[in-house]
Coordinates of C-alpha atoms in Angstrom, one line a residue:
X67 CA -6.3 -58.7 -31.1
X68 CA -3.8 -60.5 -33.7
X69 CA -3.2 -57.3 -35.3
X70 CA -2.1 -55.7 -32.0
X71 CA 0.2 -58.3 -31.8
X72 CA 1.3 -58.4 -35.3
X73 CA 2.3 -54.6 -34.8
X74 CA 4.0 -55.2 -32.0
X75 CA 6.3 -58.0 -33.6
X76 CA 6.8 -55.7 -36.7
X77 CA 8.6 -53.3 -34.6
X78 CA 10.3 -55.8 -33.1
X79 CA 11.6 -57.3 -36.8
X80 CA 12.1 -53.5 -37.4
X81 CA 14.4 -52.8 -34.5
X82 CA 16.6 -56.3 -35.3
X83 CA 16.6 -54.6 -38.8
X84 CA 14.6 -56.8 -41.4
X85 CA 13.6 -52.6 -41.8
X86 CA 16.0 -49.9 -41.1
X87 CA 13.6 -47.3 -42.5
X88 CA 11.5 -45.5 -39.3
X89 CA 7.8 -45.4 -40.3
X90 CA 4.9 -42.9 -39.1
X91 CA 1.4 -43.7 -39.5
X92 CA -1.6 -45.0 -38.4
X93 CA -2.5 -48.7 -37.8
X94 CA -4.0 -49.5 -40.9
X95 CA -0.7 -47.6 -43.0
X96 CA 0.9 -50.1 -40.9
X97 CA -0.6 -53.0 -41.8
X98 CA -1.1 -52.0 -45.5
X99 CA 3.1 -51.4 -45.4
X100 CA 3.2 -55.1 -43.6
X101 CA 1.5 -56.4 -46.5
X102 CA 3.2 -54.7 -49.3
X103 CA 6.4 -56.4 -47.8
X104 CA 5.0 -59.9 -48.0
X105 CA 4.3 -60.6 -44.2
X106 CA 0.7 -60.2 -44.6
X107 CA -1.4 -61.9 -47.0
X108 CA -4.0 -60.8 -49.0
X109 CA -6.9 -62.7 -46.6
X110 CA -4.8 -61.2 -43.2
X111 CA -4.4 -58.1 -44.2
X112 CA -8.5 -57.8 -44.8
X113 CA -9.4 -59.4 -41.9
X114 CA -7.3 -57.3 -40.2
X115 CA -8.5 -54.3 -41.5
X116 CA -12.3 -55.4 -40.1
X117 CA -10.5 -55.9 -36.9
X118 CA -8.7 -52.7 -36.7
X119 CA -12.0 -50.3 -37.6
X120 CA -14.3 -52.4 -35.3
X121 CA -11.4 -51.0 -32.1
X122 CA -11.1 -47.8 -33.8
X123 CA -12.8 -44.9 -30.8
X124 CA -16.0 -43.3 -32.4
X125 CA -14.7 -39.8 -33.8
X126 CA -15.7 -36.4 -31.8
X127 CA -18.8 -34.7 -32.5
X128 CA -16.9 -31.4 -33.6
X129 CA -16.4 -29.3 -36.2
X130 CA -13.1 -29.3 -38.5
X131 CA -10.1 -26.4 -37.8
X132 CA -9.8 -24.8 -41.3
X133 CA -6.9 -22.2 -41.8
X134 CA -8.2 -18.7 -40.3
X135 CA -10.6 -20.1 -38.1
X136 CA -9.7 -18.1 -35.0
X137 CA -12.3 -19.5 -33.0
X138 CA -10.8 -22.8 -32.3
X139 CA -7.3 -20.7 -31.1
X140 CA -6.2 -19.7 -27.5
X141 CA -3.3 -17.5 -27.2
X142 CA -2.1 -14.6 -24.3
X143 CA -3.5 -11.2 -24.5
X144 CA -0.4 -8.7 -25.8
X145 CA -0.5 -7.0 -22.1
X146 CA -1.6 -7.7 -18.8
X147 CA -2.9 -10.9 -17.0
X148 CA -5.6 -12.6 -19.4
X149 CA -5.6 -15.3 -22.6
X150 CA -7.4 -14.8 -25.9
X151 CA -9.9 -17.3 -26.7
X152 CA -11.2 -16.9 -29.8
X153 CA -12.7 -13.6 -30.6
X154 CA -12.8 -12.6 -26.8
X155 CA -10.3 -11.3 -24.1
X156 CA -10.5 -12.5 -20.9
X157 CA -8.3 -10.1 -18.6
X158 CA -8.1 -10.2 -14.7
X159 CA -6.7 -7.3 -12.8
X160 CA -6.9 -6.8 -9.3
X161 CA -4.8 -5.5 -5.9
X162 CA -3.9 -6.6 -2.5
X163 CA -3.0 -4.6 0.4
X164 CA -2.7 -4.7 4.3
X165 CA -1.2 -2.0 6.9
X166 CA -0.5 -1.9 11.0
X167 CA -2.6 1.4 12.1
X168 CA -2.4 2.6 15.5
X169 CA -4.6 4.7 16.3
X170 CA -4.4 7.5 19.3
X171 CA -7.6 8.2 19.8
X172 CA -9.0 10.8 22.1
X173 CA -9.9 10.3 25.0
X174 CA -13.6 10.6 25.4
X175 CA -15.2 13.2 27.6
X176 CA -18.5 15.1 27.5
X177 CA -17.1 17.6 24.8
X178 CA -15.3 15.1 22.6
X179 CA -19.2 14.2 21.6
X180 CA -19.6 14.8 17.8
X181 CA -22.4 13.6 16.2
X182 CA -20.7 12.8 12.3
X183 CA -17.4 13.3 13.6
X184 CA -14.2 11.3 11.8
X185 CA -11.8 11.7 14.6
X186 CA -11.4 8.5 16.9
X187 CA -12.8 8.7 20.3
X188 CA -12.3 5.5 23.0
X189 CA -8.8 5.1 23.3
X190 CA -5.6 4.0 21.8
X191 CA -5.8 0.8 19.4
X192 CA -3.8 -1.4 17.3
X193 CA -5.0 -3.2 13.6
X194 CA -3.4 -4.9 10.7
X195 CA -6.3 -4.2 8.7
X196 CA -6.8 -3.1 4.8
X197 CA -6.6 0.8 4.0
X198 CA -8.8 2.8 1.6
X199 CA -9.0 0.3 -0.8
X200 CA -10.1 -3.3 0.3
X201 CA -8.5 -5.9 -2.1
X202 CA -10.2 -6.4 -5.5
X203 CA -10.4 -9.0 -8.4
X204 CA -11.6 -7.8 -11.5
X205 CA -12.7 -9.9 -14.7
X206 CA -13.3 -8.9 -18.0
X207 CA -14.2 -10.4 -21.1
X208 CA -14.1 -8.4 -24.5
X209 CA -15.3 -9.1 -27.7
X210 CA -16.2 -7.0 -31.1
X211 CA -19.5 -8.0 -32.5
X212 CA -20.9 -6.7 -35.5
X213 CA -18.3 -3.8 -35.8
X214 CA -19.6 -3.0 -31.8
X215 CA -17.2 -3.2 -29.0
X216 CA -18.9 -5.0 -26.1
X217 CA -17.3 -5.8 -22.8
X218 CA -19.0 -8.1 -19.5
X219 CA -16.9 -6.7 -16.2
X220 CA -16.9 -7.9 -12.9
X221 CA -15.4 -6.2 -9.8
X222 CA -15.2 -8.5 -6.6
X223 CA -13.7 -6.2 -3.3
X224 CA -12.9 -8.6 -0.4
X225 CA -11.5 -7.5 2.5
X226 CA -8.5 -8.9 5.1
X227 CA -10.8 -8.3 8.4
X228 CA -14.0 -9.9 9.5
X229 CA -17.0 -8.4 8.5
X230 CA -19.9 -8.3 11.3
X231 CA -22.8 -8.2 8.8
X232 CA -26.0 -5.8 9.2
X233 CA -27.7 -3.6 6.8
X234 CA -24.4 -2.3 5.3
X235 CA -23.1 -5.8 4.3
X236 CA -19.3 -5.8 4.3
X237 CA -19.1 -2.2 5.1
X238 CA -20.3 -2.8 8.8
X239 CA -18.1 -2.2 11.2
X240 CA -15.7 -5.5 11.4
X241 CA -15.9 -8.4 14.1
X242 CA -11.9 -9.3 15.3
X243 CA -13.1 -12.4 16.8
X244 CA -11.5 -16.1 15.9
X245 CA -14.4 -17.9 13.5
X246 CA -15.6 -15.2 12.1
X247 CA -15.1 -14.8 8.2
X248 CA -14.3 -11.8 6.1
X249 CA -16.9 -9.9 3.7
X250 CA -17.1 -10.0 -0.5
X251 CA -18.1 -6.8 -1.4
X252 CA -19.3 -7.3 -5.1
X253 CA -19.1 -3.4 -6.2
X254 CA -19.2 -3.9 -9.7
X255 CA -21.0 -5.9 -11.9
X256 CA -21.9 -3.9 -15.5
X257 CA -21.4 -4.0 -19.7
X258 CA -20.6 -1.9 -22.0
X259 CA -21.2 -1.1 -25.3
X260 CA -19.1 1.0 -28.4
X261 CA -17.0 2.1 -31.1
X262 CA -15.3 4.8 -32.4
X263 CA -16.9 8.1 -33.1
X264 CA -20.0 6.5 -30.7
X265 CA -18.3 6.5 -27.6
X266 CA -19.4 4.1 -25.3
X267 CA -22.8 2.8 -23.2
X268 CA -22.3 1.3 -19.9
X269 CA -25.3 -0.4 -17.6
X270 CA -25.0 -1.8 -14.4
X271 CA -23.2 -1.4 -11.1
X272 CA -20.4 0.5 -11.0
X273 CA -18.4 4.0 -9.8
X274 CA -20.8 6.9 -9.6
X275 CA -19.9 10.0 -11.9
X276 CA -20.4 12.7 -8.7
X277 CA -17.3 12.7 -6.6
X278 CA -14.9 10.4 -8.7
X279 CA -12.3 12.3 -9.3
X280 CA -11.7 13.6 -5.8
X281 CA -11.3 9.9 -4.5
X282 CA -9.3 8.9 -7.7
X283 CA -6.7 11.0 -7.4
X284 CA -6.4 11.1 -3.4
X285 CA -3.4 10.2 -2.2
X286 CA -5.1 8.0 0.1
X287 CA -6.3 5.6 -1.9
X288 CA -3.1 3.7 -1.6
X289 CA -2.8 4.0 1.8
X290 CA -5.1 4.6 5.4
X291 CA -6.1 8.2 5.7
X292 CA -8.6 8.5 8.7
X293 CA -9.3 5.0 10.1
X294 CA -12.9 5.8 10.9
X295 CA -12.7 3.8 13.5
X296 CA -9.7 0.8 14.5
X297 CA -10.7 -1.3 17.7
X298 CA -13.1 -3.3 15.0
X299 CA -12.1 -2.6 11.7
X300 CA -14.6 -2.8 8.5
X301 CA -14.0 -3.5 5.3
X302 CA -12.0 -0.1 4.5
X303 CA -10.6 3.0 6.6
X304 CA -11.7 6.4 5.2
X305 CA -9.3 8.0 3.4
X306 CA -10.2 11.1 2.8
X307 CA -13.4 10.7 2.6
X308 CA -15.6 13.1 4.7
X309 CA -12.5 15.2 5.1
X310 CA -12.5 16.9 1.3
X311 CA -15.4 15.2 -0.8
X312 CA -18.4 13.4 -0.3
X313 CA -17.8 9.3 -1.5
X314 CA -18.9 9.0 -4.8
X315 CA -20.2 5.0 -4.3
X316 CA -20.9 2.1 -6.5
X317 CA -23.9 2.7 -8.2
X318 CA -26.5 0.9 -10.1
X319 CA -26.7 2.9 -13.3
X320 CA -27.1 3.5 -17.0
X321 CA -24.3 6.1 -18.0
X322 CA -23.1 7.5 -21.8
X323 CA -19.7 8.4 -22.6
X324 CA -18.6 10.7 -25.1
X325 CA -15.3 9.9 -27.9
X326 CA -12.6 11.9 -26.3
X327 CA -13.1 15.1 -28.4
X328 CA -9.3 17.1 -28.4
X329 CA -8.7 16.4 -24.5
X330 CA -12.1 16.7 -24.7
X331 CA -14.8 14.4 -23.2
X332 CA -18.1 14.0 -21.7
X333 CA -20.8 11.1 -19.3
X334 CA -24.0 11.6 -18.2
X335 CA -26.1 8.9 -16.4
X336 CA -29.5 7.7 -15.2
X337 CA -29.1 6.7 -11.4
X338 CA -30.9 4.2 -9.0
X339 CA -32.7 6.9 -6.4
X340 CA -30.7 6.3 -3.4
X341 CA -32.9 7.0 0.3
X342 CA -31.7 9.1 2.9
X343 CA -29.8 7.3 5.5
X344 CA -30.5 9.8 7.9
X345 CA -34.2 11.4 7.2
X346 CA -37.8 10.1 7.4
X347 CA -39.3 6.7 4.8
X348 CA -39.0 7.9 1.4
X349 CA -40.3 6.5 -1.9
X350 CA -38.5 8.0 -4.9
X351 CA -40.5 8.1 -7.9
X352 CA -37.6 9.6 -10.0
X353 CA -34.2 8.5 -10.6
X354 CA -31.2 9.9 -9.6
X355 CA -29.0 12.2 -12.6
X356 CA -24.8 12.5 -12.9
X357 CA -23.0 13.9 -15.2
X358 CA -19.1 14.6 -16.0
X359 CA -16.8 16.5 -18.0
X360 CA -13.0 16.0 -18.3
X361 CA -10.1 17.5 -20.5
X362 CA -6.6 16.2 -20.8
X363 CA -4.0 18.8 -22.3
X364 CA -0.1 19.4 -22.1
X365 CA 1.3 22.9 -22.7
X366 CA 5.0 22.5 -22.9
X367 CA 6.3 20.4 -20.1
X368 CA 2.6 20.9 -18.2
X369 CA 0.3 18.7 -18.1
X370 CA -3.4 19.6 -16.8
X371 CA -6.4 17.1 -16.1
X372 CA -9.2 18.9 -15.3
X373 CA -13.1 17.8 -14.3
X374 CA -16.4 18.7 -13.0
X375 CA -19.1 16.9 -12.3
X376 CA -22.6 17.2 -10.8
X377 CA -25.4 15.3 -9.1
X378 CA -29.4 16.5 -8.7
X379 CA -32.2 13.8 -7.6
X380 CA -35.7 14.6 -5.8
X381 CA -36.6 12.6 -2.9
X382 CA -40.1 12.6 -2.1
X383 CA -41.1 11.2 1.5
X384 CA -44.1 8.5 2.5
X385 CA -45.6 11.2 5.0
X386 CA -45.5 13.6 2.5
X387 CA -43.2 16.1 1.1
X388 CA -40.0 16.6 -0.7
X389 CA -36.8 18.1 -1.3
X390 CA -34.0 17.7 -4.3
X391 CA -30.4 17.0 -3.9
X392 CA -27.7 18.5 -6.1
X393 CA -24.0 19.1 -5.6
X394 CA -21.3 20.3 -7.7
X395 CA -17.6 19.2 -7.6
X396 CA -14.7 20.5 -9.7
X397 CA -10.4 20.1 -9.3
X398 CA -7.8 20.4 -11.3
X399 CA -4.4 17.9 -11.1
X400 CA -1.0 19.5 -12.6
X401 CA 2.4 17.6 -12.9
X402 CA 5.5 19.4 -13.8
X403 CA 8.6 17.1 -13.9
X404 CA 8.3 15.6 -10.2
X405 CA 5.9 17.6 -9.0
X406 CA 2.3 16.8 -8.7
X407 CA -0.6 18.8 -7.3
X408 CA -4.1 18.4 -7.2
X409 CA -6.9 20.6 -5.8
X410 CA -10.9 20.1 -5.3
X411 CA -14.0 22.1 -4.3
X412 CA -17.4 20.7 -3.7
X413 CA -20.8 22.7 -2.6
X414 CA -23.8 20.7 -2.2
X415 CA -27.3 20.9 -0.5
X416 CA -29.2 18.0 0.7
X417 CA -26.4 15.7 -0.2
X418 CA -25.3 15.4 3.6
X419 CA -22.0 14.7 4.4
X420 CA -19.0 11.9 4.3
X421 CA -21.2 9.7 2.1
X422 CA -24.4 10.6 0.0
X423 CA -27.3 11.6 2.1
X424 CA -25.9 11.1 5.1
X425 CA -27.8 13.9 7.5
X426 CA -28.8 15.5 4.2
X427 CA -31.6 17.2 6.4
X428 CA -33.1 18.6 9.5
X429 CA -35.7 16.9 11.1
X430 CA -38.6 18.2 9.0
X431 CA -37.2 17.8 6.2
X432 CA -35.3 20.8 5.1
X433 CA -32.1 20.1 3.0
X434 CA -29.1 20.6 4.8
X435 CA -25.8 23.1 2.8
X436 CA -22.2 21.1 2.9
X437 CA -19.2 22.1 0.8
X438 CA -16.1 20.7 1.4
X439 CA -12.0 20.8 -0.7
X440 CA -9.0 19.2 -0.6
X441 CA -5.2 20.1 -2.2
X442 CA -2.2 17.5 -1.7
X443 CA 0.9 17.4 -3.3
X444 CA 3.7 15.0 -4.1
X445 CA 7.4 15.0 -5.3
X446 CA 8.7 11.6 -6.9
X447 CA 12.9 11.5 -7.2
X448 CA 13.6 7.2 -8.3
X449 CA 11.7 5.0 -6.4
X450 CA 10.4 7.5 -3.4
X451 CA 7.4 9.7 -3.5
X452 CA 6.9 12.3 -1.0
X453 CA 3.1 13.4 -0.8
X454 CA 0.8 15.5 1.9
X455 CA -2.6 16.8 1.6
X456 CA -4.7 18.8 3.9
X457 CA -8.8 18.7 3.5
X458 CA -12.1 19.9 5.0
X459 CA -16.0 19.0 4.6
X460 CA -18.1 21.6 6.2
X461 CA -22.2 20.7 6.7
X462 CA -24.3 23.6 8.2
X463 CA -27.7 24.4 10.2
X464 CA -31.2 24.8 8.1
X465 CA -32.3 27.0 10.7
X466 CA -32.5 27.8 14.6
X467 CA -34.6 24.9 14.8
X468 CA -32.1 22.5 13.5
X469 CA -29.3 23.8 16.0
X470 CA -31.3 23.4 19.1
X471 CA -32.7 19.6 18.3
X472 CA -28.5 18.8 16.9
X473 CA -26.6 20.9 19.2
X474 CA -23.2 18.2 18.7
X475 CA -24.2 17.8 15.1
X476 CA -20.4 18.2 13.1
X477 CA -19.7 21.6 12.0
X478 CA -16.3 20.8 10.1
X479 CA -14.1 17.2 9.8
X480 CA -10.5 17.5 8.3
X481 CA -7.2 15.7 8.1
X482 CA -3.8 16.5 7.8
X483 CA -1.9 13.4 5.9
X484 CA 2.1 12.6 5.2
X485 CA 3.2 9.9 3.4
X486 CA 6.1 8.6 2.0
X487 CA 6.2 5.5 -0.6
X488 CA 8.9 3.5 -2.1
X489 CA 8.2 1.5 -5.5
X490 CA 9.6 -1.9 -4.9
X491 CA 9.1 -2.9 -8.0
X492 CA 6.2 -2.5 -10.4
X493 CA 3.5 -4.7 -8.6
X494 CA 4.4 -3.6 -5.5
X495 CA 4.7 -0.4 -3.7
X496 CA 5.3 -0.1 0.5
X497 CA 4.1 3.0 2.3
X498 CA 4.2 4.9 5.2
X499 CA 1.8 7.4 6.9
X500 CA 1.2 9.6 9.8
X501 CA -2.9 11.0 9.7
X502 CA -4.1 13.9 11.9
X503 CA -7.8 13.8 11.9
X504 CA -9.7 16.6 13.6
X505 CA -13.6 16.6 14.4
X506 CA -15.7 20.0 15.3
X507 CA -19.4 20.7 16.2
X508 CA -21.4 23.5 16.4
X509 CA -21.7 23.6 20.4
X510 CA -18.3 23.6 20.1
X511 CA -17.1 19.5 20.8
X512 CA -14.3 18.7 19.6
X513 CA -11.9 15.4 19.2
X514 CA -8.6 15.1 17.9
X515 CA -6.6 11.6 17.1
X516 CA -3.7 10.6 15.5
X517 CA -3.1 7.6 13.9
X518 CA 0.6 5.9 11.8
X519 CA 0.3 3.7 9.0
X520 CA 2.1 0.9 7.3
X521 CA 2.5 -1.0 4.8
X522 CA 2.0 -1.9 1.2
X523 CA 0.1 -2.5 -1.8
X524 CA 0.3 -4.6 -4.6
X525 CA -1.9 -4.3 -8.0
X526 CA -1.6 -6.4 -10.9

């Protein structure tokens, strides 16, 4: 277009300084300055202006900015990994974490035959495999509405090993074969709603209330703990789990949480009814309950966390019949200076043992008793952190009926861990471990294995 080109020889002129002035502007402040000056008559300059708005782009179908409108803005969140676009906050958290376990395993016989048993049986193995925790990614994304404090959170657990999928998804045993692919276990998917002096709602998928604190304040969960098995490693070792508390799970749910009330503070939650994975085709016409009570308090240079919780849901079968189970956890955790210690106590009956409802009962349907504690310490001086714990889960007989048809059902499982960790920096913390896991049954089988750890995690 000759405007184009008129432009283009007005910079020229203004370069070889006809204009020694610099000019900003769009084309037609150009033009309109060209004419002004003479070089464009009154006929050009219109014509020019016809031209000009005929190549101008169509404007976009948007709204204006105006001053305060935060909506239009994108900025980084004050702390952690996230951006704030508009009203919301989209945050991503998440670890990663890997460890060499070998595993001496016992060597099986006739009485190394425990039926629930956590000790390795089968021979010595090697694994670079994940730990207690697989990896995760969290999202979330935060908003206030309406004066209500409303969240969206999503909690994706992959982990390092292959996963040989069956009817526990990514928590089946693994497959270390070339081709094979590892498992996303989507734990938690759930909102919440609140604001102060409501507390808060949550509904959807996430951690139980029964159990949470145990496993949240186990040593373990940085590290290995009991393999539960290394030739073909799943998504996660044990941990502690089975050896001190029963696994709390991911749960679908619909759970209230009380404002912290002096140290104070209270949840209670409607459950999915889980089934049995052990007893006879069950359809649960009633959901599952939990509840949870915590208090935070410092006296001096003490400071005490302290928590019970409970768990009670009926569990009628197809054939007929029923039974309820209920459990009841409690622990305290102390640190003075260094020094950390925590201690738990569970009883339960018909809960099972290791994970919920796993042989929760006898053959005719009779709710098994387990019970089951942990205590652990650990001394931090810099950058190290010197920890052990010893734990047992015990799960009994419903009667001389029961013992004759289970004769190698397990009587007790518990570990012995040591573990020393270095903090590298603040992402990143290595770790080593040496795990004694021991396996009893009632006849009187017994396996033993040992297994060393390590490694590191990393959590952002």
């Amino acid at each position: 277009m000759l405007w184009k080109v008129l432009l283009g020889t007005a910079s020229a002129v203004a370069m070889m300084g006809v204009s020694t002035t610099a000019y900003a502007g769009n084309s037609q402040a150009l033009l309109k300055r060209l004419h002004d000056k003479g070089i464009l008559s009154d006929a050009e300059y219109n014509e020019l202006l016809k031209e000009d708005a005929a190549d101008a782009p169509a404007p976009a179908a948007s709204a204006p900015v105006v001053a305060g409108d935060t909506a239009k803005f994108v900025r980084a969140t004050d702390s952690g990994i996230g951006l704030q676009v508009g009203p919301a906050t989209i945050k991503f958290s998440g670890s990663v974490n890997g460890f060499y376990v070998y595993d001496n395993a016992a060597k099986p016989g006739a009485n190394t035959a425990v039926t629930g048993g956590i000790a390795s049986v089968g021979g010595n193995t090697s694994a670079v495999r994940n730990g207690l925790l697989p990896g995760f990614l969290k999202v979330d994304a935060t908003t206030t509405q309406n004066g209500w404090d409303v969240g969206a959170h999503f909690g994706m657990y992959p982990g390092i090993n292959s996963a040989a999928w069956g009817t526990l998804g990514a928590n089946n045993g693994g497959q270390p074969t070339a081709l094979a692919t590892a498992g996303i276990d989507f734990r938690e998917t759930y909102l919440t709603i609140g604001r102060k002096g409501f507390g808060e709602l949550k509904i959807g998928r996430a951690i139980g209330l029964f159990g949470s604190e145990a496993i949240l304040n186990d040593i373990t969960l940085l590290s290995s703990g009991p393999t539960g098995g290394n030739a073909a490693p799943a998504n996660t070792t044990l941990g502690r789990i089975g050896t001190g508390y029963i696994y709390t799970d991911f749960q679908p749910q619909m759970t209230y949480t009380t404002p912290s009330m002096g140290g104070l503070q209270a949840s209670v939650g409607v459950f999915q009814p889980l089934n049995s994975l052990t007893a006879g085709a069950q359809n649960n016409s009633s959901p599952g309950f939990q509840g949870k009570v915590t208090y935070d308090g410092a006296f001096d240079a003490v400071k005490l966390h302290l928590w019970a919780s409970g768990i009670t849901q009926e569990h009628k079968f197809v054939a007929g019949g029923s039974y309820t189970g209920q459990g009841l956890d409690m622990g305290a955790r102390t640190t003075y200076g260094p020094v950390t210690l925590v201690g738990t106590y569970y009883t339960a009956k018909g809960l099972g043992t290791t994970v919920l409802n796993l042989f929760d009962t006898d053959a005719a349907g009779k709710p098994r008793s387990s019970e089951g504690y942990y205590v652990q310490a650990a001394l931090t001086q810099g950058k190290f952190t010197l920890a052990g714990s010893y734990g047992a889960s015990y799960l009994n007989y419903t009667d001389a009926a029961d013992r004759a048809a289970n004769p190698t059902l397990v009587r007790v499982n518990s570990s012995a861990v040591g573990q020393l960790r270095y903090g590298l920096n603040s992402w990143v913390t290595l770790i080593g471990e040496y795990i004694n896991s021991n396996a009893k049954a009632h006849n009187g089988n017994s396996a033993t294995s040992d297994a060393v750890a390590l490694g590191g995690i990393l959590f952002f």
